[in-house]
Amino acid sequence: MRIIRSISLATVSLCFAIVLNGQTNVVQTEKDFYSLRTIVIPEEIKLEVGGVAVMPDGRIAASTRRGEIWIIENAYGNGQPYFSKFASGLHEVLGLAYRDGAFYCTQRGELTKIEDKDGDGKADSFTPISIFQLSGNYHEYAYGPVFDKSGDMYVTLNVAWVGFGDGLGKWHGWLLKIKPNGTTEPIATGLRSPAGFNINSSGDVFYAENQGDWVGSGRVTHLEKGDFAGNAGGLNWTKEPESPLKLTKDDLKVVDNGQPMHEAAKTIKELKLPAVWFPHTLMGISTSDILEDEMAGAFGPFAGHYYVADQGHSKIMRMTLEKIKGKYQGACYPFFEGFASGLLRLRWGLDGSMFAGMTSRGWSSTGKADYALQRLVWSGETPFEMKDIHALPDGFEIEFTLPVDAAKLKNAMNYSANSFTYKYHHNYGSPIIQNQARKIRGIIPSADGKKVKLVMDSLIEGHIHEIKVQNLTSSNGKALLHDVAYYTMNNIPEGPATVLAEEQKVKMMDMKHDMKMMPETKSPVNTVSAKRKLTMPGDWGQPDVVLKLGTKPGLKFDVARFEVKVGAKVRLMFSNNDDMTHNVVVVAPGAADEVGNLALQLGLKGSEMSYVPNSPKVLFHTKLLAPDEIESIYFSAPTTPGEYPFVCSYPGHAAVMRGILKVVK
C-alpha cells in the first residue's frame, strides 16, 4: 500500500475597530468567524477533487478527475495526514459516496460499486450498477450518487455541447433514480450542467445549475417527478416509454423569445421555476454543490440553511428556503470566499466542520491552485448577518443573527431594494432585464431588535428582489458582515396589506431616501464609442494589421501575444468559439487587475455595460460576445511603446484570461 505523509496548515484572520461619533464599531471579516485549514497534498498526488466522502471512522475519501480514489487519515488536524491510494484506472470520478462498507462512484460512463474484499486497503472489486450511454462529447459529465433514506441512489447527467447543449447520450440532461440492482427511473429533465445536487432532510431533491443556453443565471431548483427545469437538451428522450413527461423541443418554440422564465411557465406547464436564483457575477458564476446545515449549531447560527458552492468564484454562498403556496422559494446571501481553487464538493466532517474539495483544470477559478482540499471551521463567535428573509404579502421580514439598535432599524436611509429578472431563451445566458428600484413605504422593527419588516410599494411575482441593508451595527457594536441578499419571489403570500402607524411610514419629505430609491440612469447597452469602433475609419484605406483572436479551453485566448507598431491602424477580430460569454478589453500597462476588479463592482449594471467599466485605463474593447459570435473593432495603436494587456473583463475571467498587445517603434 502506498502511504504518503503530509501536514496541515490553518489560515489566520484579523479584526479591527473604528471609532465613529464616539462609538466603537467592531469591523470584522469572514475569517474572524470561519477559518480555512488546508490539508497539504503531496506534490506527487494530483488531487483534482471530483467527489468527497466522509467515512464512519472519520477518514476522508476523495475521488479525482484523473480516475483515482484516495483515502486520507488524520484530516482533522489532530495528527499528520496520511494519503493512501485506494483505487485507480477509473474515468473522471465526479461523485463519491460511502455506504455499508463500500464506495459508490459516478464515472463518466457508469455508476460503480467499489469494495475492498480482502481488507488490504486497496479496491479489488468493481461492480457496474448502471451504464450510461455516451456519444463521446467532452461535456457529458456525470455526477453523484446521492443516497436517499431508502438506499436508492440519484445521479445527474450533463448535456453535451455542440454549439448549444444537447442530450446526445440517452438520459443526458436528466436526474435519474437508480436502485441497488441497477433499475433506473428517469425523474426530471431540463438539466444543463447539474454538478451539485442534494436530498434534504425532508427528502426533497434540489440541484444547482450553471449559466448557459436556456439558463440566464445560476440557480437552485427543487425537482419532482415529471419536472422540466428549462434546458431543452434532455427533451430528446421524452419519447421513451419510461419518460415521466412528454414535452418536446418543438413545444418550446412558442416561448423561445426572451420573455422571463416565469412568463414562459404559464404556457409550458411542466417548466419548473428555480427556488432561488443566484444572480450571475453578483453572487457567483458557476454554482456547484449544495449542502444542508444539519449540524444543530455546530457550524454557526445557520442550522437548517443551505450552503451552495461556486466553482468559478472559489466561494460558498448561503441559501434559505420557505414554501409559499406549496412551492419553494427563498434567498441567497454571501457567506465565505477565498478558497484555494474551484469549489466542486462540500461534505460535513464528523466534528461539524466542512470539507471542501476543489479543482480548476479547464474550469478556471479565482482560486489560483490547480486543486485543493480544505476544511472550514466555525470559531464559535456569531457573526452579525441577515439570518433569514421571509416574504410578506406586501414586503419582506428580515431576521438578524444579533439584535440591532431600534433607532437604526427605523432609519430608511439604511435600506434599498431593486427587482429584476432574466430572459428565457435558447441563447447562452442573459443580461439582467426589467431592473427597477422598489420604494419602501414603511419600516416596522421588532421589539427585540432582531427583525424588521420592510413594507414595499409593490412586489413583482417571478422576479429576483435585491435587498441591501447598510450602516447597521448590532447592539454589541459589530458591523454587518454582508449587506446584500437576493430573494426569488415565485409567489407572493396571500394576506391583508400592512396597516402602518404614522411613525412607521417612510416620509416623502425624506428626499435623500427618495433619491436613493430612484432608478439610476442606465448606460445604453453595448454603446458604440471611440473605445469600440465597429466600422473602419474612412481615411484609413485599409488596416495596417489584422489581429485574429479566439479562445481555447480553460478560460484562455488562443493567442497570448501580439506585436504592432506604434500608431498602427489595427483591426481586431474576436471570434468567441467558447461555450461561455467573453469580451476583449485592451487596457493601459499594468491595469489588468484594476480593470478586472472594477468590472466585478458594476453590480446590476454590469451586463448592460458588457462588464466594461468606465475607466480611463480602458483603451479599446469589444462588446460581450455570446458563444459563436464574432465582432471586429478598429483602433489606432498607442503612440507610446509598451506592453498593453488585453483581458476578458467578464467577472471571474479577468484573473486568468489575458494576453499582451506589445507596441514597438
XYZ file of C-alpha atoms in Angstrom:
665
model
C 0.000 0.000 0.000
C 1.269 3.456 -0.913
C 1.183 5.843 2.075
C 2.273 9.462 1.855
C 2.666 11.773 4.831
C 1.636 15.409 4.715
C 0.991 18.295 7.125
C -1.957 20.592 7.823
C -1.983 24.410 7.870
C -4.524 26.947 9.177
C -5.290 30.423 7.976
C -5.095 33.401 10.308
C -7.683 36.209 10.359
C -7.741 39.690 11.809
C -10.320 42.105 13.132
C -10.133 45.766 13.967
C -12.267 48.550 15.404
C -13.136 52.022 14.265
C -14.491 54.875 16.303
C -17.462 56.736 14.820
C -19.197 59.536 16.717
C -17.673 58.311 19.938
C -18.948 54.758 19.480
C -16.632 51.842 18.850
C -17.843 49.651 15.970
C -16.124 46.304 15.531
C -15.382 45.712 11.843
C -14.658 42.056 11.149
C -14.073 39.782 8.198
C -15.380 36.354 7.287
C -12.176 34.820 8.624
C -12.935 36.046 12.134
C -15.825 33.594 12.250
C -14.699 30.768 9.974
C -11.126 29.647 9.414
C -9.780 27.732 6.431
C -7.493 24.844 7.270
C -5.604 23.455 4.331
C -4.718 19.792 4.026
C -1.381 19.906 2.234
C -1.356 17.482 -0.670
C 1.960 15.824 -1.526
C 3.401 17.124 -4.786
C 3.245 13.751 -6.499
C -0.541 13.491 -5.975
C -2.725 15.398 -8.448
C -5.826 15.586 -6.271
C -8.245 17.204 -8.752
C -11.180 16.563 -6.460
C -14.416 15.432 -8.083
C -16.017 13.760 -5.072
C -15.636 13.656 -1.301
C -16.986 11.047 1.095
C -16.647 11.005 4.883
C -16.233 7.510 6.279
C -17.758 6.440 9.632
C -14.336 6.235 11.285
C -13.510 9.836 10.306
C -11.293 9.115 7.341
C -11.890 11.257 4.260
C -12.061 9.791 0.774
C -11.544 11.948 -2.308
C -12.106 10.910 -5.902
C -10.377 12.710 -8.725
C -10.939 13.759 -12.294
C -7.905 11.602 -13.120
C -9.795 8.477 -12.086
C -8.323 7.806 -8.654
C -9.742 7.441 -5.145
C -7.539 8.452 -2.211
C -8.205 7.832 1.488
C -6.870 10.422 3.930
C -6.295 9.710 7.605
C -5.953 12.425 10.265
C -7.550 15.048 8.021
C -8.939 16.966 11.015
C -5.597 18.362 12.104
C -5.192 16.092 15.134
C -2.175 14.432 13.612
C -0.209 14.258 10.395
C -2.478 13.335 7.461
C -1.717 10.170 5.514
C -2.730 9.668 1.879
C -3.249 6.141 0.555
C -4.396 5.281 -2.945
C -7.490 3.107 -2.785
C -8.372 2.821 -6.484
C -7.185 3.987 -9.916
C -7.964 3.471 -13.582
C -11.449 4.965 -13.323
C -12.897 7.584 -15.690
C -13.286 11.114 -14.316
C -14.960 10.408 -10.976
C -17.139 13.467 -10.250
C -19.068 11.964 -7.365
C -18.351 9.661 -4.444
C -20.389 8.158 -1.612
C -19.697 5.581 1.099
C -22.346 3.201 2.436
C -22.244 -0.105 4.316
C -18.526 -0.715 3.756
C -18.445 0.112 0.038
C -17.753 3.130 -2.128
C -20.152 4.170 -4.853
C -18.848 6.465 -7.563
C -20.194 8.022 -10.712
C -17.720 7.655 -13.529
C -18.399 9.274 -16.852
C -19.861 6.052 -18.242
C -21.269 4.201 -15.239
C -22.332 4.097 -11.621
C -19.925 1.713 -9.897
C -19.791 -0.076 -6.550
C -16.196 -0.444 -5.321
C -15.117 -2.730 -2.449
C -12.005 -3.890 -0.649
C -12.925 -7.510 -0.044
C -9.565 -8.780 1.192
C -9.052 -5.923 3.642
C -5.675 -4.756 2.356
C -6.760 -1.133 1.968
C -6.990 -1.276 -1.831
C -10.015 -1.801 -4.069
C -10.314 -5.273 -5.531
C -13.969 -5.424 -6.588
C -15.579 -3.098 -9.183
C -19.250 -3.812 -9.838
C -21.124 -1.805 -12.501
C -24.596 -0.898 -11.237
C -25.789 1.218 -14.160
C -24.210 2.009 -17.538
C -24.628 5.475 -19.082
C -24.801 5.876 -22.838
C -22.117 8.214 -24.193
C -21.685 9.980 -27.522
C -18.058 10.891 -26.819
C -18.764 14.599 -26.404
C -16.470 16.206 -23.832
C -19.376 17.851 -21.988
C -21.162 14.624 -20.996
C -20.165 14.772 -17.327
C -21.881 12.607 -14.718
C -22.381 13.367 -11.018
C -23.395 11.553 -7.857
C -24.529 9.305 -6.403
C -26.560 10.747 -3.545
C -28.405 8.205 -1.420
C -31.951 8.707 -0.217
C -33.213 7.289 3.067
C -34.377 4.055 1.448
C -30.954 3.322 -0.041
C -31.755 4.259 -3.630
C -29.245 6.425 -5.487
C -29.672 9.573 -7.549
C -27.320 10.699 -10.317
C -27.382 13.627 -12.738
C -26.042 13.696 -16.285
C -24.775 16.728 -18.223
C -25.957 17.532 -21.706
C -23.357 17.508 -24.462
C -22.074 20.733 -26.017
C -22.411 21.114 -29.793
C -22.759 24.882 -30.052
C -25.725 24.573 -27.703
C -26.480 21.909 -25.112
C -27.933 18.671 -26.395
C -28.746 15.287 -24.897
C -26.783 13.131 -27.329
C -26.334 10.182 -24.979
C -29.558 8.679 -23.637
C -30.857 10.372 -20.457
C -28.239 13.092 -20.560
C -29.822 16.237 -19.152
C -31.765 14.158 -16.597
C -31.996 13.346 -12.908
C -32.076 9.549 -12.560
C -33.053 7.373 -9.627
C -31.126 4.093 -9.563
C -31.850 1.161 -7.267
C -29.024 -1.036 -5.946
C -29.984 -3.707 -8.502
C -29.486 -1.210 -11.341
C -33.127 -0.483 -12.121
C -33.187 3.073 -13.463
C -36.089 5.503 -13.189
C -35.891 8.870 -15.008
C -37.244 11.572 -12.691
C -36.852 15.010 -14.281
C -35.142 16.709 -17.191
C -34.168 20.190 -18.326
C -30.784 19.956 -16.589
C -27.812 21.531 -18.358
C -24.787 21.188 -16.057
C -26.081 19.734 -12.770
C -22.745 19.475 -10.970
C -24.273 19.650 -7.492
C -27.447 18.261 -6.016
C -28.774 17.378 -2.611
C -31.571 15.422 -0.967
C -32.604 17.446 2.064
C -33.816 16.253 5.443
C -37.409 16.247 4.142
C -36.496 14.010 1.213
C -36.737 16.766 -1.419
C -34.203 16.933 -4.257
C -32.526 20.244 -5.146
C -29.969 20.754 -7.880
C -27.677 23.647 -8.782
C -27.447 24.875 -12.359
C -24.867 26.922 -14.264
C -25.478 29.757 -16.683
C -25.692 28.597 -20.278
C -28.169 28.029 -23.089
C -31.714 28.415 -21.716
C -30.152 29.411 -18.373
C -29.894 33.150 -17.739
C -28.034 32.778 -14.448
C -27.039 30.260 -11.810
C -29.940 28.837 -9.832
C -31.132 26.129 -7.469
C -34.286 24.218 -8.404
C -36.455 21.752 -6.488
C -37.003 18.703 -8.703
C -40.034 16.451 -8.583
C -41.027 13.647 -10.921
C -42.089 14.987 -14.294
C -40.450 18.404 -13.876
C -38.742 20.246 -16.726
C -36.035 22.552 -15.334
C -35.597 24.620 -18.504
C -32.773 23.325 -20.742
C -34.028 21.720 -23.949
C -31.238 19.159 -24.436
C -32.752 16.373 -22.351
C -36.070 16.546 -24.233
C -34.525 14.231 -26.834
C -35.574 11.363 -24.568
C -39.155 12.248 -23.632
C -40.468 9.859 -26.290
C -39.016 6.929 -24.362
C -41.718 4.896 -22.604
C -40.081 5.433 -19.184
C -40.179 9.232 -19.509
C -42.463 10.868 -16.916
C -43.215 13.801 -19.279
C -43.901 14.125 -22.997
C -42.756 17.702 -23.603
C -40.741 18.149 -26.824
C -38.309 20.701 -28.190
C -40.949 21.843 -30.660
C -43.196 22.749 -27.720
C -40.604 25.309 -26.593
C -40.623 27.295 -29.831
C -43.573 29.372 -28.708
C -41.707 30.601 -25.592
C -38.209 30.926 -27.059
C -38.460 34.689 -27.365
C -36.577 36.162 -24.417
C -39.558 36.573 -22.125
C -38.913 35.944 -18.399
C -38.969 32.321 -17.304
C -41.977 32.829 -15.029
C -43.964 34.055 -18.035
C -42.895 31.058 -20.117
C -44.060 28.764 -17.296
C -47.621 29.998 -17.802
C -47.530 28.328 -21.226
C -45.219 25.369 -20.536
C -46.864 23.782 -17.514
C -44.015 21.317 -16.950
C -41.490 24.150 -16.606
C -40.253 24.307 -13.001
C -39.176 27.715 -11.756
C -35.963 27.940 -9.714
C -36.451 28.072 -5.959
C -33.579 30.555 -5.729
C -31.709 32.444 -8.431
C -28.020 33.190 -7.814
C -27.522 36.391 -9.835
C -24.649 35.941 -12.231
C -21.404 37.597 -11.111
C -23.233 39.273 -8.203
C -23.221 36.010 -6.255
C -21.152 33.626 -8.364
C -20.589 32.375 -11.889
C -20.740 28.564 -11.655
C -22.843 27.084 -8.867
C -21.784 23.595 -7.879
C -22.525 21.632 -4.704
C -25.376 22.068 -2.192
C -25.084 21.148 1.480
C -27.852 21.392 4.069
C -26.841 22.537 7.553
C -27.881 19.624 9.771
C -25.177 20.340 12.342
C -27.572 21.654 15.036
C -25.480 24.759 15.679
C -22.022 23.175 15.467
C -21.292 25.240 12.337
C -22.757 28.535 13.485
C -26.172 30.169 13.733
C -27.495 28.875 10.400
C -28.964 25.466 11.231
C -31.448 24.376 8.589
C -29.949 26.653 5.951
C -28.066 25.543 2.829
C -24.549 26.226 1.590
C -24.055 26.485 -2.169
C -20.538 26.309 -3.594
C -19.316 28.274 -6.592
C -16.535 26.786 -8.667
C -15.534 29.861 -10.674
C -15.520 32.322 -7.786
C -13.974 29.854 -5.281
C -16.529 30.656 -2.606
C -19.564 29.463 -0.673
C -22.916 31.218 -0.594
C -25.757 30.666 1.851
C -29.387 29.926 0.959
C -32.642 29.973 2.926
C -35.899 28.424 1.737
C -39.578 28.669 2.548
C -42.731 27.344 0.926
C -45.316 29.795 -0.404
C -48.456 28.315 -1.955
C -46.837 24.886 -1.752
C -43.715 25.841 -3.759
C -40.170 26.533 -2.611
C -38.649 29.993 -2.874
C -36.120 31.902 -0.830
C -32.982 33.975 -0.682
C -29.238 33.719 -1.200
C -26.534 35.587 0.703
C -22.734 35.880 0.568
C -21.038 33.596 3.078
C -17.301 32.835 2.664
C -14.797 33.381 -0.136
C -11.098 32.846 -0.648
C -10.812 29.090 -1.201
C -7.632 27.879 -2.837
C -9.193 26.569 -6.041
C -12.555 25.988 -7.741
C -15.057 24.523 -5.283
C -16.808 21.407 -6.525
C -17.699 19.321 -3.444
C -18.834 20.076 0.114
C -19.255 17.454 2.841
C -19.669 17.578 6.626
C -16.862 16.235 8.789
C -17.694 14.244 11.894
C -16.840 17.266 14.073
C -19.245 19.655 12.356
C -16.593 21.267 10.176
C -16.995 21.405 6.401
C -14.667 19.677 3.952
C -14.299 21.368 0.571
C -12.858 19.583 -2.468
C -11.587 21.669 -5.376
C -10.340 21.536 -8.944
C -9.792 24.134 -11.655
C -8.152 22.447 -14.669
C -10.153 23.576 -17.686
C -12.667 25.242 -15.346
C -10.669 28.252 -14.234
C -11.367 29.876 -10.893
C -10.371 32.858 -8.787
C -8.530 30.454 -6.501
C -5.185 30.047 -8.225
C -4.346 26.479 -7.206
C -4.993 23.677 -9.688
C -6.695 21.677 -6.940
C -7.050 21.670 -3.172
C -8.697 20.073 -0.152
C -9.582 22.433 2.696
C -11.671 22.392 5.844
C -13.854 25.286 7.037
C -14.197 25.547 10.823
C -16.506 27.815 12.824
C -14.751 29.882 15.517
C -17.717 29.775 17.908
C -18.400 33.516 17.565
C -21.688 34.616 16.000
C -21.323 36.962 13.020
C -23.748 39.854 12.605
C -25.659 38.875 9.467
C -29.028 38.905 7.789
C -30.002 35.466 9.022
C -33.211 34.936 7.075
C -35.677 36.750 4.828
C -39.363 35.872 4.658
C -41.813 37.085 2.056
C -44.859 39.038 3.200
C -47.954 39.948 1.163
C -46.535 43.447 0.716
C -42.862 43.207 1.594
C -40.209 41.295 3.499
C -39.301 40.441 7.060
C -35.550 40.407 7.669
C -34.221 38.490 10.660
C -30.726 39.194 12.022
C -28.387 36.945 13.957
C -27.905 39.641 16.625
C -30.185 42.415 17.948
C -29.870 45.887 16.409
C -30.421 49.291 17.978
C -34.064 50.181 17.263
C -33.263 53.712 16.089
C -31.008 52.343 13.351
C -33.600 49.785 12.301
C -36.096 52.619 11.765
C -33.758 54.696 9.596
C -34.949 54.489 5.976
C -31.521 55.548 4.731
C -30.215 52.107 5.724
C -32.292 50.174 3.167
C -32.702 49.926 -0.582
C -34.323 47.390 -2.899
C -34.464 46.517 -6.604
C -36.209 43.860 -8.651
C -35.041 42.274 -11.904
C -35.080 39.049 -13.870
C -33.512 37.259 -16.875
C -34.523 36.258 -20.382
C -35.626 32.687 -21.045
C -34.305 31.697 -24.473
C -32.031 29.209 -26.192
C -29.136 31.690 -26.212
C -26.268 31.403 -23.767
C -27.023 33.341 -20.573
C -28.943 36.580 -20.370
C -28.490 40.209 -19.450
C -30.377 41.499 -16.434
C -33.763 42.761 -17.624
C -36.646 44.699 -16.099
C -34.372 46.172 -13.451
C -36.450 48.542 -11.335
C -35.968 50.248 -7.997
C -38.592 49.389 -5.394
C -39.806 52.002 -2.955
C -40.067 51.217 0.748
C -43.300 52.610 2.237
C -42.877 51.523 5.823
C -40.412 50.108 8.349
C -41.502 48.106 11.397
C -38.747 46.916 13.791
C -39.462 44.105 16.232
C -39.385 44.797 19.957
C -36.254 42.661 20.453
C -34.358 44.371 17.620
C -33.710 41.117 15.761
C -36.268 41.587 12.983
C -37.524 44.344 10.738
C -40.430 44.431 8.296
C -39.969 46.380 5.096
C -43.326 47.289 3.571
C -42.861 47.849 -0.174
C -44.826 49.824 -2.733
C -45.167 46.562 -4.694
C -43.617 43.155 -5.249
C -43.075 41.566 -8.652
C -44.004 37.904 -8.904
C -41.347 35.849 -10.646
C -38.620 38.457 -10.098
C -35.452 38.488 -8.019
C -35.524 41.172 -5.338
C -32.200 42.648 -4.297
C -32.289 43.823 -0.676
C -29.457 45.968 0.657
C -29.105 46.766 4.351
C -26.288 49.195 5.074
C -24.767 51.074 8.005
C -26.295 48.793 10.628
C -24.415 47.704 13.720
C -25.532 45.201 16.299
C -26.293 46.266 19.859
C -22.856 44.966 20.879
C -21.131 47.128 18.246
C -20.498 44.661 15.416
C -20.719 45.872 11.832
C -22.912 43.907 9.427
C -20.673 41.321 7.757
C -22.584 41.173 4.447
C -25.108 43.799 3.414
C -26.933 42.269 0.426
C -29.296 39.382 -0.283
C -31.356 38.262 -3.275
C -34.867 36.899 -2.738
C -36.617 34.944 -5.520
C -40.336 35.789 -5.431
C -42.076 32.942 -7.260
C -45.304 33.507 -5.342
C -46.472 36.473 -3.297
C -48.000 35.291 0.003
C -51.692 35.856 0.495
C -52.907 38.036 3.317
C -54.019 41.540 4.189
C -51.901 44.580 3.481
C -49.945 46.001 6.398
C -51.589 48.927 8.159
C -48.830 51.378 9.004
C -48.847 53.628 12.024
C -47.739 57.164 11.321
C -44.313 56.665 12.890
C -43.745 53.548 10.748
C -44.220 55.313 7.428
C -41.288 56.397 5.304
C -41.910 60.103 4.846
C -41.956 61.501 1.319
C -40.145 64.557 2.633
C -37.079 62.386 3.168
C -35.696 63.428 -0.198
C -32.353 61.736 0.321
C -34.096 58.415 0.751
C -36.350 59.032 -2.223
C -33.363 59.851 -4.393
C -31.686 56.675 -3.236
C -34.720 54.626 -4.262
C -34.974 56.147 -7.746
C -33.599 54.117 -10.670
C -30.156 55.210 -11.728
C -29.654 56.469 -15.250
C -28.640 53.500 -17.357
C -25.891 53.411 -19.912
C -27.059 52.257 -23.353
C -26.403 48.589 -23.985
C -23.181 47.899 -25.895
C -22.595 51.554 -26.710
C -20.548 52.207 -29.850
C -17.932 54.763 -28.840
C -14.380 55.842 -29.505
C -13.286 52.817 -27.494
C -15.468 50.452 -29.557
C -15.442 51.407 -33.224
C -17.232 48.853 -35.370
C -16.542 50.470 -38.741
C -13.209 51.267 -40.294
C -12.402 54.995 -40.329
C -12.971 56.422 -43.802
C -9.456 57.834 -44.121
C -7.695 54.537 -43.467
C -7.980 52.924 -46.861
C -7.136 49.624 -45.186
C -5.787 48.449 -41.806
C -2.060 48.125 -41.315
C -2.620 44.868 -39.455
C -5.470 42.457 -38.781
C -5.275 40.638 -35.454
C -7.366 37.475 -35.222
C -8.208 36.321 -31.714
C -10.227 33.360 -30.484
C -10.465 31.202 -27.368
C -9.320 27.813 -26.191
C -10.432 25.661 -23.250
C -9.577 26.750 -19.743
C -10.550 30.426 -19.967
C -7.754 31.325 -22.349
C -7.356 33.338 -25.507
C -5.862 31.302 -28.334
C -3.182 33.950 -28.929
C -1.267 35.162 -25.886
C 0.783 37.893 -27.552
C 0.553 40.272 -30.495
C 3.094 42.827 -31.655
C 2.237 46.013 -33.582
C 3.981 49.276 -34.477
C 3.207 52.490 -32.595
C 0.208 54.228 -34.147
C -0.610 51.246 -36.384
C -4.116 51.035 -37.826
C -5.466 47.868 -36.223
C -8.469 45.695 -36.938
C -9.002 43.276 -34.048
C -11.349 40.439 -34.961
C -12.542 38.430 -31.955
C -14.295 35.090 -32.568
C -15.818 33.661 -29.411
C -15.617 29.948 -30.178
C -16.043 29.031 -26.493
C -19.181 27.820 -24.701
C -19.158 30.882 -22.411
C -19.572 34.616 -22.961
C -16.405 36.715 -23.346
C -15.186 40.148 -24.361
C -11.802 41.655 -25.205
C -10.680 44.764 -23.342
C -7.316 46.395 -24.119
C -6.064 48.321 -21.096
C -3.190 50.561 -20.065
C 0.079 48.897 -18.988
C -0.250 47.306 -15.568
C -4.010 47.944 -15.348
C -5.381 44.431 -15.931
C -6.090 43.709 -12.259
C -7.597 47.137 -11.657
C -9.967 46.896 -14.627
C -10.949 43.352 -13.678
C -11.802 44.479 -10.149
C -13.792 47.458 -11.440
C -15.824 45.091 -13.639
C -16.659 42.995 -10.568
C -18.050 46.089 -8.862
C -20.521 47.029 -11.615
C -23.334 45.096 -9.901
C -26.732 45.180 -11.605
C -25.339 47.461 -14.325
C -22.622 45.022 -15.360
C -24.389 43.089 -18.099
C -25.776 46.197 -19.795
C -22.247 47.644 -19.883
C -20.739 44.378 -21.209
C -18.717 44.396 -17.965
C -16.529 47.168 -19.353
C -16.034 49.715 -16.557
C -15.973 53.445 -17.241
C -12.259 53.914 -16.664
C -9.578 55.921 -18.492
C -7.426 52.813 -18.275
C -9.774 51.008 -20.661
C -8.404 51.854 -24.106
C -10.389 49.702 -26.576
C -12.962 46.937 -26.212
C -15.490 44.670 -27.878
C -18.951 44.066 -26.514
C -19.705 40.908 -24.521
C -19.987 38.151 -27.121
C -22.151 35.063 -26.836
C -20.736 31.693 -27.950
C -20.015 31.551 -31.704
C -20.414 35.320 -32.060
C -17.816 37.469 -33.880
C -17.026 41.165 -33.631
C -14.345 43.370 -35.174
C -13.175 46.649 -33.690
C -10.869 49.257 -35.200
C -8.343 51.379 -33.347
C -5.007 53.099 -33.705
C -2.304 51.519 -31.579
C -0.937 53.674 -28.747
C 1.886 56.036 -29.645
C 3.873 55.060 -26.553
C 5.739 51.754 -26.787
C 4.979 49.219 -24.097
C 3.051 46.082 -23.157
C -0.692 46.680 -23.143
C -2.658 43.805 -21.588
C -5.876 42.566 -23.158
C -8.294 40.737 -20.892
C -11.768 39.294 -20.779
C -13.310 41.520 -18.112
C -16.267 39.217 -17.512
C -16.257 38.626 -13.727
C -14.238 35.584 -12.823
C -12.421 35.560 -16.164
C -10.119 38.581 -15.894
C -7.759 36.891 -13.444
C -6.674 34.275 -15.976
C -7.973 35.178 -19.440
C -5.288 37.580 -20.604
C -2.773 38.402 -23.291
C -0.366 41.148 -24.276
C -0.519 43.663 -27.121
C 3.115 44.723 -27.449
C 3.562 48.132 -29.073
C 7.013 48.754 -30.555
C 8.721 51.527 -32.521
